[in-house]
Coordinates of C-alpha atoms in Angstrom, one line a residue:
X1 CA -16.6 20.3 -11.4
X2 CA -15.4 19.6 -15.2
X3 CA -13.6 21.3 -17.1
X4 CA -15.0 23.8 -19.2
X5 CA -11.9 25.7 -21.1
X6 CA -13.0 25.5 -24.8
X7 CA -11.2 23.5 -27.8
X8 CA -9.3 26.1 -30.2
X9 CA -7.7 25.9 -33.1
X10 CA -4.4 24.6 -31.3
X11 CA -5.7 21.8 -30.0
X12 CA -8.7 20.5 -27.6
X13 CA -9.3 22.4 -24.1
X14 CA -6.2 24.9 -24.6
X15 CA -5.4 25.8 -20.7
X16 CA -1.7 27.9 -21.3
X17 CA -1.2 30.1 -24.6
X18 CA 1.4 33.1 -25.6
X19 CA 0.0 36.3 -26.9
X20 CA 2.9 38.4 -28.9
X21 CA 1.4 41.4 -30.2
X22 CA 3.7 44.0 -31.6
X23 CA 4.3 47.7 -30.4
X24 CA 2.8 49.0 -33.5
X25 CA -0.5 47.3 -31.8
X26 CA -0.7 50.0 -29.3
X27 CA -0.3 53.3 -30.9
X28 CA -3.8 52.6 -32.2
X29 CA -4.6 55.7 -34.5
X30 CA -1.2 57.9 -33.5
X31 CA 1.9 57.4 -35.2
X32 CA 4.6 57.3 -32.4
X33 CA 3.3 55.9 -28.4
X34 CA 1.1 54.3 -26.1
X35 CA -2.4 55.2 -26.9
X36 CA -4.3 54.7 -24.2
X37 CA -8.0 54.2 -25.1
X38 CA -6.4 51.5 -27.3
X39 CA -4.4 50.1 -24.7
X40 CA -7.7 49.7 -22.5
X41 CA -9.3 47.5 -25.6
X42 CA -6.2 45.3 -25.6
X43 CA -6.5 44.8 -21.9
X44 CA -10.1 44.1 -22.2
X45 CA -9.9 41.4 -24.6
X46 CA -7.4 39.7 -22.5
X47 CA -9.4 40.0 -19.7
X48 CA -12.1 38.1 -21.7
X49 CA -9.7 35.0 -21.7
X50 CA -8.6 34.9 -18.7
X51 CA -12.5 34.7 -17.7
X52 CA -12.0 31.5 -19.6
X53 CA -9.9 29.8 -17.2
X54 CA -7.2 30.0 -19.8
X55 CA -3.7 30.7 -18.5
X56 CA -2.3 33.8 -20.6
X57 CA 1.4 34.9 -20.9
X58 CA 2.3 37.7 -23.0
X59 CA 5.1 39.0 -25.0
X60 CA 5.0 42.8 -26.8
X61 CA 7.4 44.4 -29.0
X62 CA 8.4 48.0 -28.3
X63 CA 8.4 49.4 -32.4
X64 CA 6.1 52.1 -31.2
X65 CA 8.9 53.8 -29.1
X66 CA 12.1 52.4 -30.4
X67 CA 12.9 49.7 -32.9
X68 CA 16.5 48.7 -32.5
X69 CA 16.9 48.0 -36.2
X70 CA 15.7 50.8 -37.1
X71 CA 17.9 52.4 -35.0
X72 CA 20.9 51.1 -35.8
X73 CA 20.4 52.0 -39.4
X74 CA 20.7 55.5 -38.2
X75 CA 23.7 55.8 -36.9
X76 CA 23.0 54.4 -33.3
X77 CA 25.5 51.5 -32.3
X78 CA 23.0 48.0 -33.3
X79 CA 24.0 46.5 -29.7
X80 CA 23.4 49.8 -28.4
X81 CA 20.1 50.2 -30.2
X82 CA 18.9 46.8 -30.1
X83 CA 19.3 47.7 -25.7
X84 CA 17.6 51.0 -26.0
X85 CA 14.4 48.5 -27.8
X86 CA 14.1 46.0 -24.9
X87 CA 13.7 49.3 -22.7
X88 CA 11.1 50.7 -24.6
X89 CA 9.2 46.8 -24.3
X90 CA 9.4 47.6 -20.7
X91 CA 7.3 50.6 -21.0
X92 CA 4.4 49.2 -23.3
X93 CA 4.5 45.8 -20.5
X94 CA 4.1 48.3 -17.3
X95 CA 1.2 50.7 -19.4
X96 CA -0.4 47.1 -20.2
X97 CA 0.0 45.9 -16.4
X98 CA -1.6 48.5 -15.4
X99 CA -4.5 48.4 -17.4
X100 CA -5.0 44.8 -16.8
X101 CA -4.7 45.7 -13.2
X102 CA -7.3 48.3 -13.5
X103 CA -9.5 45.6 -14.5
X104 CA -9.3 43.7 -11.4
X105 CA -6.4 40.8 -13.0
X106 CA -3.2 40.5 -11.2
X107 CA -0.7 40.9 -13.4
X108 CA 3.9 40.6 -13.2
X109 CA 6.3 42.2 -15.8
X110 CA 8.9 39.9 -16.1
X111 CA 11.9 40.9 -17.5
X112 CA 14.7 39.7 -18.6
X113 CA 17.2 42.6 -17.7
X114 CA 17.0 42.8 -14.0
X115 CA 15.6 46.1 -12.7
X116 CA 13.9 45.2 -9.3
X117 CA 12.4 48.7 -8.2
X118 CA 10.1 48.4 -11.7
X119 CA 9.2 44.7 -12.4
X120 CA 11.1 41.1 -11.3
X121 CA 13.7 39.3 -12.5
X122 CA 13.2 36.3 -14.9
X123 CA 13.5 33.0 -13.0
X124 CA 11.2 30.3 -15.1
X125 CA 9.5 28.4 -11.5
X126 CA 8.7 31.9 -10.7
X127 CA 6.7 32.5 -13.5
X128 CA 5.2 29.5 -14.1
X129 CA 3.9 29.4 -10.4
X130 CA 2.6 33.0 -11.2
X131 CA 0.7 31.2 -13.9
X132 CA -0.8 28.5 -11.5
X133 CA -1.8 31.6 -9.6
X134 CA -3.8 32.4 -13.0
X135 CA -2.1 36.0 -12.8
X136 CA -1.1 37.3 -16.4
X137 CA 2.7 37.2 -16.9
X138 CA 4.2 39.7 -19.3
X139 CA 7.5 38.9 -20.5
X140 CA 9.5 42.5 -21.3
X141 CA 12.9 43.1 -22.1
X142 CA 13.6 40.1 -24.9
X143 CA 15.5 37.2 -24.3
X144 CA 17.3 39.9 -22.9
X145 CA 20.3 39.6 -25.6
X146 CA 20.7 42.0 -28.6
X147 CA 20.4 40.3 -32.0
X148 CA 17.0 38.5 -31.2
X149 CA 13.3 40.2 -31.8
X150 CA 10.8 39.9 -29.4
X151 CA 9.7 37.3 -31.8
X152 CA 12.5 35.2 -30.9
X153 CA 11.8 36.0 -27.3
X154 CA 8.0 34.6 -27.5
X155 CA 8.3 31.2 -28.9
X156 CA 11.6 30.8 -26.2
X157 CA 9.0 32.1 -23.7
X158 CA 6.3 30.0 -25.2
X159 CA 8.2 27.1 -24.9
X160 CA 9.8 27.2 -21.2
X161 CA 6.4 28.1 -19.8
X162 CA 5.0 24.9 -21.7
X163 CA 2.7 27.1 -23.3
X164 CA 0.2 25.4 -26.4
X165 CA 0.1 27.9 -28.5
X166 CA 1.4 30.9 -29.8
X167 CA -1.0 33.2 -30.8
X168 CA -0.3 36.2 -32.6
X169 CA -2.5 39.3 -32.4
X170 CA -2.3 41.7 -36.0
X171 CA -4.0 44.7 -36.7
X172 CA -5.4 44.8 -40.3
X173 CA -4.8 41.0 -41.4
X174 CA -6.8 38.2 -40.8
X175 CA -4.3 35.4 -41.4
X176 CA -1.0 34.8 -43.0
X177 CA -1.2 35.3 -46.9
X178 CA 0.7 34.7 -50.4
X179 CA 1.5 38.3 -50.7
X180 CA 0.5 41.6 -49.4
X181 CA -3.0 42.0 -49.2
X182 CA -2.5 45.9 -48.9
X183 CA -1.6 46.3 -52.0
X184 CA -2.1 42.9 -54.0
X185 CA -6.2 42.0 -54.3
X186 CA -5.6 38.3 -55.2
X187 CA -3.9 37.7 -52.5
X188 CA -4.5 34.3 -50.6
X189 CA -4.9 33.7 -47.4
X190 CA -3.9 30.3 -45.6
X191 CA -5.9 28.0 -42.8
X192 CA -3.3 26.2 -42.2
X193 CA 0.1 26.0 -43.1
X194 CA 3.6 23.9 -42.4
X195 CA 6.6 25.8 -40.9
X196 CA 8.6 24.7 -43.5
X197 CA 6.4 26.7 -46.0
X198 CA 6.4 30.1 -44.2
X199 CA 10.4 29.5 -44.1
X200 CA 11.0 28.6 -47.6
X201 CA 7.9 31.3 -49.1
X202 CA 10.2 33.9 -46.6
X203 CA 5.9 34.7 -45.4
X204 CA 5.9 37.6 -42.5
X205 CA 4.7 35.6 -39.5
X206 CA 7.8 35.5 -37.3
X207 CA 11.0 36.2 -37.8
X208 CA 13.2 32.6 -38.9
X209 CA 14.4 32.1 -35.5
X210 CA 11.4 32.4 -33.9
X211 CA 9.6 30.4 -36.3
X212 CA 12.5 27.8 -36.3
X213 CA 11.9 26.9 -32.8
X214 CA 8.4 26.4 -32.5
X215 CA 9.2 23.5 -35.4
X216 CA 11.5 21.9 -33.1
X217 CA 8.9 22.3 -30.5
X218 CA 6.0 21.1 -32.4
X219 CA 4.8 24.8 -30.8
X220 CA 1.4 25.8 -33.4
X221 CA 1.4 30.0 -34.0
X222 CA -2.2 31.0 -34.8
X223 CA -2.3 34.2 -36.2
X224 CA -5.2 36.5 -35.8
X225 CA -6.6 39.9 -36.1
X226 CA -6.2 41.1 -32.7
X227 CA -8.2 44.8 -34.2
X228 CA -11.7 42.1 -34.3
X229 CA -13.4 43.1 -31.2
X230 CA -13.8 39.5 -29.8
X231 CA -11.1 38.3 -31.6
X232 CA -8.9 37.2 -28.5
X233 CA -11.2 34.9 -26.9
X234 CA -13.2 33.9 -31.0
X235 CA -9.7 32.2 -31.6
X236 CA -10.0 30.1 -28.2
X237 CA -13.2 28.9 -28.8
X238 CA -12.5 27.6 -32.6
X239 CA -14.5 30.9 -33.8
X240 CA -13.4 33.1 -36.2
X241 CA -11.3 33.6 -39.0
X242 CA -7.2 32.8 -38.5
X243 CA -3.9 30.9 -39.7
X244 CA -2.3 28.0 -37.9
X245 CA 1.0 27.5 -38.8
X246 CA 2.1 24.0 -38.0
X247 CA 2.6 20.5 -39.8

């Protein structure tokens, strides 16, 4: 049977991708927590790409529940705050798993912090096998270490899983700009930008560790609007508006 996987911005015939979204993306119009209709909408975006035959891993932040750095600023010891943030990502991952499985998509949550009653521990070969069986794999609890963000976890797992691109789903923005488009009407969007320029210009794409890890492994990062209906699928089909970070 002929390969029907479409040509996307990260290269021809993308077969395995990492989708990174923030915890705030799950809040909807709320100021905190999970908004079930929003979680369902994102799950349907993932479903549309899954039906194309693309293997999907996900990393979801925890900022809608608890953000370690902010918790540290409020008096919680930094390491403890970061572990609390990791647990928040597990809650988000379980919510997304529930939404995906309600759509008939087999999903596995894999945590960097062992909690066997809730989800699987991280074992690379097992995670790869899940992807080969066309299951969506959601990596939770970051890297399992404090002082590392979920951005870095996404770059790390994407490399370990041999993903062909990281897709950064953003709310309210359709790519990478030279300055905040919400504050500056003359902000200019990049169609393509190098890793080094992202770092030197201090652009808020991913944190510096994640960008450096992607650069070292020539892993492209595609920044696209997650809140645009059909946005995830259109990017994989080489359509829509996005910024490609890479050399």
